CSV table of C-alpha atoms in Angstrom, one decimal:
chain,number,residue,atom,x,y,z
Q,18,MET,CA,0.5,-0.1,0.2
Q,19,ARG,CA,1.5,3.1,-1.5
Q,20,LEU,CA,-0.8,5.7,0.3
Q,21,PRO,CA,-0.9,9.4,0.5
Q,22,VAL,CA,0.8,11.6,2.8
Q,23,ILE,CA,1.3,14.8,4.4
Q,24,GLY,CA,4.5,17.1,3.2
Q,25,ASN,CA,6.1,14.9,1.6
Q,26,ASP,CA,6.5,12.3,4.9
Q,27,ASN,CA,7.0,8.8,5.0
Q,28,SER,CA,5.6,8.1,8.2
Q,29,ARG,CA,2.7,10.9,8.2
Q,30,ILE,CA,-0.5,9.1,6.7
Q,31,ASP,CA,-3.3,11.0,4.8
Q,32,GLU,CA,-6.0,9.3,7.2
Q,33,ALA,CA,-8.8,11.3,5.3
Q,34,HIS,CA,-7.8,11.3,1.9
Q,35,ALA,CA,-6.2,7.4,2.9
Q,36,THR,CA,-9.8,5.9,4.1
Q,37,LYS,CA,-11.8,7.5,1.1
Q,38,MET,CA,-9.6,5.9,-1.1
Q,39,VAL,CA,-10.3,2.0,0.8
Q,40,HIS,CA,-13.8,2.6,1.4
Q,41,HIS,CA,-14.3,3.7,-2.6
Q,42,ALA,CA,-11.8,0.9,-4.1
Q,43,ILE,CA,-13.5,-1.5,-2.0
Q,44,ASP,CA,-17.2,-0.5,-2.8
Q,45,HIS,CA,-16.0,-1.0,-6.7
Q,46,GLY,CA,-14.3,-4.4,-5.8
Q,47,ILE,CA,-11.5,-4.7,-5.3
Q,48,ASN,CA,-10.8,-7.4,-1.9
Q,49,TYR,CA,-6.8,-7.6,-1.0
Q,50,PHE,CA,-5.1,-5.8,1.0
Q,51,ASP,CA,-1.2,-5.7,1.3
Q,52,THR,CA,0.8,-4.1,3.9
Q,53,ALA,CA,4.0,-5.2,6.1
Q,54,TYR,CA,5.7,-4.7,9.3
Q,55,PRO,CA,7.1,-1.2,9.1
Q,56,TYR,CA,5.2,0.5,5.4
Q,57,HIS,CA,4.9,4.4,6.5
Q,58,GLY,CA,8.0,4.5,8.6
Q,59,PHE,CA,10.5,6.4,9.3
Q,60,ASP,CA,12.9,3.9,8.5
Q,61,PHE,CA,12.6,-0.5,8.0
Q,62,SER,CA,13.4,-0.8,11.6
Q,63,LYS,CA,10.0,-1.1,13.4
Q,64,GLY,CA,6.0,-1.5,13.2
Q,65,GLY,CA,5.6,2.0,10.9
Q,66,ALA,CA,1.8,3.2,10.3
Q,67,SER,CA,0.4,1.4,7.4
Q,68,GLU,CA,-0.8,-1.7,9.6
Q,69,PRO,CA,-2.3,0.7,12.5
Q,70,PHE,CA,-4.7,3.2,9.5
Q,71,LEU,CA,-5.3,0.0,7.5
Q,72,ALA,CA,-7.5,-1.0,11.5
Q,73,LYS,CA,-9.3,2.1,12.0
Q,74,ALA,CA,-9.5,2.4,7.5
Q,75,LEU,CA,-11.4,-1.1,7.8
Q,76,LYS,CA,-14.0,-0.8,10.8
Q,77,ASN,CA,-17.7,-0.8,9.8
Q,78,GLY,CA,-18.2,-4.1,8.4
Q,79,TYR,CA,-15.4,-3.6,6.0
Q,80,ARG,CA,-12.9,-5.6,7.3
Q,81,GLU,CA,-15.7,-8.2,6.3
Q,82,ARG,CA,-14.8,-7.5,3.0
Q,83,VAL,CA,-11.6,-8.3,2.2
Q,84,HIS,CA,-8.2,-10.4,2.4
Q,85,ILE,CA,-5.5,-8.6,3.9
Q,86,ALA,CA,-1.7,-9.4,3.4
Q,87,THR,CA,1.3,-8.9,5.5
Q,88,LYS,CA,4.6,-9.8,6.5
Q,89,LEU,CA,7.1,-10.8,8.6
Q,90,PRO,CA,10.3,-8.8,8.7
Q,91,SER,CA,12.4,-11.6,7.3
Q,92,TRP,CA,15.4,-8.6,9.1
Q,93,LEU,CA,14.3,-7.8,12.5
Q,94,ILE,CA,13.9,-11.7,13.2
Q,95,HIS,CA,16.6,-13.2,16.0
Q,96,SER,CA,14.8,-15.9,17.6
Q,97,ARG,CA,11.7,-18.3,17.3
Q,98,GLU,CA,10.3,-15.9,20.0
Q,99,ASP,CA,10.8,-12.6,17.4
Q,100,MET,CA,8.8,-14.1,15.2
Q,101,ASP,CA,5.5,-15.2,17.1
Q,102,ARG,CA,6.4,-11.3,19.6
Q,103,ILE,CA,6.3,-9.8,16.1
Q,104,LEU,CA,2.8,-12.3,14.7
Q,105,ASP,CA,0.9,-10.9,17.7
Q,106,GLU,CA,1.4,-7.3,17.2
Q,107,GLN,CA,0.1,-7.6,14.0
Q,108,LEU,CA,-2.2,-8.6,14.9
Q,109,LYS,CA,-3.8,-6.0,17.5
Q,110,ARG,CA,-2.1,-3.9,14.9
Q,111,LEU,CA,-4.4,-4.7,12.5
Q,112,GLU,CA,-7.3,-4.9,15.2
Q,113,THR,CA,-7.9,-8.7,13.6
Q,114,ASP,CA,-8.5,-12.5,14.9
Q,115,ALA,CA,-7.2,-13.9,11.1
Q,116,ILE,CA,-4.7,-12.7,9.1
Q,117,ASP,CA,-5.8,-13.9,5.5
Q,118,PHE,CA,-2.4,-13.5,4.0
Q,119,TYR,CA,1.1,-13.9,5.5
Q,120,LEU,CA,4.4,-13.9,4.1
Q,121,LEU,CA,7.8,-14.0,4.5
Q,122,HIS,CA,9.2,-10.6,3.3
Q,123,GLY,CA,11.5,-10.1,1.5
Q,124,LEU,CA,13.3,-13.9,1.4
Q,125,ASP,CA,16.8,-13.8,0.0
Q,126,ALA,CA,19.6,-16.2,0.9
Q,127,SER,CA,20.6,-14.9,3.7
Q,128,ASN,CA,17.4,-14.2,5.8
Q,129,TRP,CA,15.8,-17.0,4.4
Q,130,LYS,CA,18.6,-19.5,5.9
Q,131,ASN,CA,19.1,-17.6,9.0
Q,132,LEU,CA,14.6,-17.9,9.6
Q,133,SER,CA,14.8,-21.2,8.0
Q,134,GLN,CA,17.7,-22.2,11.3
Q,135,MET,CA,15.4,-20.6,13.3
Q,136,GLY,CA,12.3,-22.6,12.6
Q,137,VAL,CA,10.2,-20.8,10.8
Q,138,LEU,CA,8.6,-23.3,8.6
Q,139,GLU,CA,7.3,-25.2,12.2
Q,140,PHE,CA,6.2,-21.5,12.8
Q,141,LEU,CA,4.3,-20.5,9.8
Q,142,THR,CA,2.6,-24.0,10.4
Q,143,GLY,CA,2.2,-23.7,13.9
Q,144,ALA,CA,0.2,-19.7,12.7
Q,145,LEU,CA,-2.0,-21.7,10.2
Q,146,LYS,CA,-3.0,-23.8,13.5
Q,147,ALA,CA,-3.7,-21.9,15.6
Q,148,GLY,CA,-6.4,-19.4,13.5
Q,149,LYS,CA,-3.9,-16.7,13.6
Q,150,ILE,CA,-2.8,-16.9,9.8
Q,151,ARG,CA,-5.2,-18.8,7.0
Q,152,PHE,CA,-2.8,-18.6,4.3
Q,153,ALA,CA,1.2,-19.0,3.8
Q,154,GLY,CA,3.2,-17.1,1.4
Q,155,PHE,CA,6.6,-15.2,0.4
Q,156,SER,CA,7.4,-12.7,-0.7
Q,157,PHE,CA,10.8,-12.6,-3.1
Q,158,HIS,CA,14.3,-10.7,-4.1
Q,159,ASP,CA,17.1,-13.1,-4.8
Q,160,GLU,CA,17.8,-15.2,-7.7
Q,161,THR,CA,16.4,-18.5,-9.5
Q,162,GLY,CA,17.3,-21.1,-8.3
Q,163,LEU,CA,17.0,-19.8,-4.6
Q,164,PHE,CA,13.5,-19.0,-5.5
Q,165,LYS,CA,12.8,-22.5,-6.8
Q,166,GLU,CA,14.0,-24.3,-3.4
Q,167,ILE,CA,12.2,-22.2,-1.7
Q,168,VAL,CA,9.0,-22.5,-3.5
Q,169,ASP,CA,9.7,-26.4,-3.0
Q,170,ALA,CA,10.7,-26.3,0.4
Q,171,TYR,CA,7.1,-25.9,2.3
Q,172,ASP,CA,3.7,-26.4,1.4
Q,173,TRP,CA,2.7,-23.1,0.5
Q,174,THR,CA,-0.5,-20.8,-0.3
Q,175,PHE,CA,1.1,-18.4,-2.6
Q,176,CYS,CA,4.4,-16.8,-3.2
Q,177,GLN,CA,4.8,-12.5,-4.5
Q,178,ILE,CA,7.3,-11.4,-6.6
Q,179,GLN,CA,8.7,-7.8,-9.2
Q,180,TYR,CA,6.8,-9.1,-12.7
Q,181,ASN,CA,6.4,-6.4,-14.9
Q,182,TYR,CA,7.2,-6.5,-18.9
Q,183,MET,CA,11.0,-5.3,-18.0
Q,184,ASP,CA,11.3,-7.9,-15.5
Q,185,GLU,CA,11.0,-11.5,-16.7
Q,186,GLU,CA,14.4,-12.1,-16.5
Q,187,TYR,CA,15.2,-10.6,-13.5
Q,188,GLN,CA,15.6,-12.4,-9.8
Q,189,ALA,CA,12.8,-14.8,-9.9
Q,190,GLY,CA,11.6,-13.8,-12.9
Q,191,ARG,CA,8.8,-15.1,-15.7
Q,192,GLU,CA,11.0,-19.0,-16.0
Q,193,GLY,CA,10.0,-18.2,-11.7
Q,194,LEU,CA,7.2,-17.2,-11.8
Q,195,LEU,CA,6.1,-20.8,-14.2
Q,196,TYR,CA,7.8,-22.8,-12.2
Q,197,ALA,CA,5.3,-21.4,-9.1
Q,198,ALA,CA,2.7,-21.4,-10.1
Q,199,GLU,CA,3.0,-25.4,-12.0
Q,200,LYS,CA,3.4,-26.4,-8.6
Q,201,GLY,CA,0.8,-24.7,-7.8
Q,202,LEU,CA,0.9,-22.1,-6.3
Q,203,ALA,CA,-0.2,-18.3,-6.3
Q,204,VAL,CA,1.3,-16.0,-7.6
Q,205,VAL,CA,1.2,-11.8,-6.5
Q,206,ALA,CA,3.2,-9.8,-8.9
Q,207,MET,CA,4.6,-6.6,-7.4
Q,208,GLU,CA,5.8,-4.1,-8.8
Q,209,PRO,CA,3.1,-3.4,-12.6
Q,210,LEU,CA,4.7,-0.1,-12.9
Q,211,ARG,CA,8.2,-0.5,-11.2
Q,212,GLY,CA,7.2,2.1,-8.4
Q,213,GLY,CA,6.2,4.2,-11.0
Q,214,THR,CA,8.9,4.7,-14.0
Q,215,LEU,CA,6.4,3.0,-16.4
Q,216,VAL,CA,5.2,5.5,-16.6
Q,217,ASN,CA,7.0,8.9,-15.2
Q,218,GLY,CA,9.8,7.2,-16.2
Q,219,LEU,CA,9.5,5.9,-20.1
Q,220,PRO,CA,12.1,7.6,-22.0
Q,221,PRO,CA,9.8,9.5,-25.4
Q,222,SER,CA,11.0,7.8,-28.0
Q,223,ALA,CA,10.6,4.7,-26.5
Q,224,ARG,CA,6.2,6.5,-25.7
Q,225,GLU,CA,6.3,7.1,-29.4
Q,226,PHE,CA,7.0,3.0,-30.4
Q,227,LEU,CA,3.8,2.3,-27.7
Q,228,GLU,CA,1.1,5.2,-28.4
Q,229,ARG,CA,1.5,4.5,-32.4
Q,230,ALA,CA,0.4,1.0,-31.5
Q,231,ALA,CA,-2.6,1.9,-29.8
Q,232,PRO,CA,-2.7,6.0,-29.2
Q,233,GLY,CA,-5.3,5.3,-26.9
Q,234,ARG,CA,-3.8,2.7,-24.6
Q,235,THR,CA,-1.8,4.4,-21.1
Q,236,ALA,CA,1.5,3.7,-19.3
Q,237,VAL,CA,-0.3,1.8,-17.2
Q,238,GLY,CA,-2.5,0.5,-19.7
Q,239,TRP,CA,0.6,-0.6,-21.2
Q,240,ALA,CA,1.5,-2.4,-18.4
Q,241,LEU,CA,-1.5,-3.5,-16.6
Q,242,GLU,CA,-2.8,-5.5,-20.0
Q,243,TRP,CA,0.7,-7.3,-19.8
Q,244,LEU,CA,0.3,-8.7,-16.8
Q,245,TRP,CA,-3.7,-9.5,-17.0
Q,246,LYS,CA,-2.7,-11.7,-20.2
Q,247,ARG,CA,-1.2,-13.7,-18.4
Q,248,PRO,CA,-2.7,-17.5,-16.4
Q,249,GLU,CA,-0.1,-17.1,-14.4
Q,250,VAL,CA,-0.4,-14.4,-12.3
Q,251,THR,CA,-3.0,-15.2,-9.9
Q,252,VAL,CA,-2.7,-10.8,-8.5
Q,253,VAL,CA,-1.6,-7.8,-9.8
Q,254,LEU,CA,-0.5,-5.4,-6.5
Q,255,SER,CA,-0.7,-1.5,-8.1
Q,256,GLY,CA,0.3,0.9,-5.8
Q,257,MET,CA,-2.4,3.8,-5.4
Q,258,SER,CA,-0.8,7.1,-3.8
Q,259,HIS,CA,-4.1,9.2,-5.5
Q,260,MET,CA,-8.0,8.9,-6.0
Q,261,ASP,CA,-6.7,9.6,-9.9
Q,262,HIS,CA,-4.2,6.4,-9.4
Q,263,LEU,CA,-7.6,4.0,-8.3
Q,264,MET,CA,-10.3,5.4,-10.7
Q,265,GLU,CA,-7.4,4.7,-13.2
Q,266,ASN,CA,-6.4,1.5,-12.1
Q,267,LEU,CA,-10.1,0.7,-11.5
Q,268,GLN,CA,-11.5,1.7,-14.8
Q,269,LEU,CA,-8.8,-0.7,-16.9
Q,270,ALA,CA,-10.0,-3.0,-15.0
Q,271,GLY,CA,-13.6,-3.3,-15.3
Q,272,LYS,CA,-13.4,-3.4,-19.4
Q,273,SER,CA,-13.7,-6.2,-21.2
Q,274,PRO,CA,-9.7,-7.0,-21.4
Q,275,GLU,CA,-8.7,-6.3,-24.9
Q,276,GLN,CA,-7.2,-9.0,-27.8
Q,277,TRP,CA,-3.3,-7.9,-26.5
Q,278,SER,CA,-2.0,-8.1,-30.8
Q,279,ALA,CA,1.2,-9.5,-32.1
Q,280,ARG,CA,1.6,-5.3,-33.4
Q,281,ASP,CA,1.7,-4.4,-29.1
Q,282,GLU,CA,3.8,-7.6,-28.2
Q,283,GLU,CA,6.2,-5.7,-30.6
Q,284,ALA,CA,5.6,-2.7,-29.8
Q,285,LEU,CA,6.6,-3.2,-26.7
Q,286,GLN,CA,9.6,-5.1,-27.6
Q,287,MET,CA,10.5,-2.2,-29.7
Q,288,ALA,CA,10.4,0.2,-26.0
Q,289,VAL,CA,11.6,-1.8,-23.6
Q,290,LYS,CA,14.5,-2.3,-26.9
Q,291,VAL,CA,15.3,1.5,-26.3
Q,292,ILE,CA,14.6,2.0,-22.8
Q,293,ARG,CA,17.0,-1.1,-21.8
Q,294,ASN,CA,19.9,0.7,-25.1
Q,295,LEU,CA,20.1,3.3,-21.4
Q,296,LYS,CA,21.8,0.9,-19.7
Q,297,GLN,CA,24.6,2.5,-17.9
Q,298,VAL,CA,27.0,-1.2,-16.9
Q,299,ASP,CA,26.5,-4.0,-19.5
Q,300,CYS,CA,26.1,-7.1,-17.6
Q,301,THR,CA,24.0,-10.7,-19.4
Q,302,ALA,CA,24.1,-11.0,-15.1
Q,303,CYS,CA,25.9,-14.3,-16.2
Q,304,GLY,CA,27.0,-14.6,-12.6
Q,305,TYR,CA,30.9,-15.8,-14.3
Q,306,CYS,CA,32.3,-13.1,-11.7
Q,307,LEU,CA,30.9,-15.0,-8.9
Q,308,PRO,CA,31.2,-15.4,-6.1
Q,309,CYS,CA,33.0,-12.4,-4.7
Q,310,PRO,CA,35.3,-13.1,-1.9
Q,311,GLU,CA,34.3,-10.5,0.6
Q,312,GLY,CA,29.9,-11.3,-0.4
Q,313,VAL,CA,29.7,-8.3,-2.5
Q,314,ASN,CA,27.1,-9.8,-5.6
Q,315,ILE,CA,28.1,-8.0,-8.0
Q,316,PRO,CA,25.5,-8.0,-11.0
Q,317,ARG,CA,22.7,-7.0,-8.7
Q,318,ASN,CA,24.5,-3.9,-8.1
Q,319,PHE,CA,25.1,-2.9,-12.1
Q,320,ALA,CA,20.8,-4.2,-12.1
Q,321,LEU,CA,20.3,-1.2,-10.0
Q,322,LEU,CA,22.7,1.3,-11.0
Q,323,ASN,CA,21.2,0.7,-14.3
Q,324,ASP,CA,17.3,0.6,-13.7
Q,325,TYR,CA,18.2,5.0,-11.2
Q,326,TYR,CA,19.2,5.5,-15.3
Q,327,MET,CA,17.2,3.1,-17.6
Q,328,LEU,CA,13.8,4.5,-16.4
Q,329,HIS,CA,14.5,7.3,-14.0
Q,330,ASP,CA,14.3,5.5,-11.0
Q,331,PRO,CA,15.1,7.4,-7.6
Q,332,ALA,CA,14.4,3.9,-5.9
Q,333,ALA,CA,17.2,2.1,-7.2
Q,334,LYS,CA,19.5,4.2,-4.2
Q,335,LEU,CA,16.9,2.8,-2.0
Q,336,ARG,CA,16.3,-0.2,-3.0
Q,337,TYR,CA,21.0,-0.3,-2.2
Q,338,GLN,CA,20.2,1.0,1.2
Q,339,ARG,CA,17.5,-0.8,2.3
Q,340,LEU,CA,17.7,-4.6,0.6
Q,341,LEU,CA,21.0,-5.1,-0.6
Q,342,SER,CA,23.3,-6.6,2.6
Q,343,GLU,CA,26.0,-4.3,3.5
Q,344,THR,CA,27.8,-7.2,2.8
Q,345,ALA,CA,25.5,-7.6,-0.4
Q,346,ARG,CA,26.6,-4.1,-1.5
Q,347,ALA,CA,29.5,-2.5,-4.0
Q,348,SER,CA,31.3,-0.9,-1.0
Q,349,SER,CA,32.0,-3.3,0.7
Q,350,CYS,CA,34.4,-3.8,-2.8
Q,351,ILE,CA,38.5,-3.7,-1.6
Q,352,GLN,CA,38.4,-4.1,-5.2
Q,353,CYS,CA,40.3,-6.9,-5.5
Q,354,GLY,CA,40.7,-7.1,-9.2
Q,355,GLU,CA,39.6,-11.3,-8.5
Q,356,CYS,CA,36.6,-10.9,-10.2
Q,357,GLU,CA,37.3,-8.8,-13.5
Q,358,PRO,CA,39.4,-10.8,-15.8
Q,359,LYS,CA,36.7,-13.9,-15.5
Q,360,CYS,CA,33.7,-11.1,-16.8
Q,361,PRO,CA,33.2,-12.0,-20.3
Q,362,GLN,CA,32.0,-8.7,-21.6
Q,363,GLY,CA,34.9,-7.2,-19.5
Q,364,ILE,CA,33.4,-4.1,-17.7
Q,365,PRO,CA,36.1,-3.7,-15.5
Q,366,ILE,CA,34.0,-4.8,-12.1
Q,367,PRO,CA,36.0,-2.8,-9.2
Q,368,GLU,CA,36.2,0.9,-11.0
Q,369,GLU,CA,32.3,0.3,-12.5
Q,370,LEU,CA,31.6,-0.7,-8.2
Q,371,GLU,CA,32.9,2.6,-7.1
Q,372,ARG,CA,30.6,4.2,-9.2
Q,373,VAL,CA,27.9,1.8,-8.2
Q,374,ASP,CA,28.3,3.1,-4.8
Q,375,GLU,CA,28.9,7.2,-5.0
Q,376,ILE,CA,26.1,7.1,-6.6
Q,377,LEU,CA,23.7,5.0,-5.1
Q,378,ARG,CA,24.3,5.6,-1.6
Q,379,ALA,CA,24.0,9.6,-1.9
């Protein structure tokens, strides 16, 4: 949930405006609300304002009409007891007896290992049996191989991945989407607009390809229609921080699906090509540079730098600072040079990592 805020302060939700949006959304058919423990907080170190706000907004009969999804903050778990404590706190914050869809938040190699060792799967089974949660899932931010490992580790109901027309090969990607669907998991697609950059950051030449192919279709329409035509995608999450965002999404979802033509697909791929030509580092994420002896996730750092430039994405800085562990960030590079001769693209890796940190840590 990306809610309207007061004075650009992410921790101060404009509750009057946001409540109108929530009620309008429910009254017009939206029934799945995704939040998380730290959302609308100062940082990700403690509970934010999103969960308590949602509890207020869902009073007077609205709670019974929706499914709430929230998440266990993986990075704040240091013991098995922490899991129970935070879940119980979330139930109180949301003023509900049960959370409909409960996710392990932002799984990657590091926190998946830690959570597994602390018994998180047993925790989920216990929470399900106790009726504190109704369905168990996870959100994911790492590579496809790990995604498949996690899918196979538990009897999940659903998973949540970043998926849009720019990210078919990113993180879980299309391969992960198909794998999860084949295993019977519902798949929730987050970032369909890539944090709004597929609308606000779309290069003019890319926009021209789309407008020529379908003059009446908006940039939002292109992104959502592309996802909606995929049968493996169960739910599309769209962060709507203004009433006009909500109204446009409702209008798009409420009309008959457009026939997706070969011309549409060709135009979209041409737009993607234009965007990718703005890459700063020609990294193909082949992984030959890995493992780094210091633990730096070299391809992920380069992907974030490219995001920052390809779609003018300011959130790439936040992903660098919050979603990458300290070890995995470019700042951990000691310039040993072990990776450079392994790169098929001839990228001066230590030099480029220095640039990544200089740009994204600001």
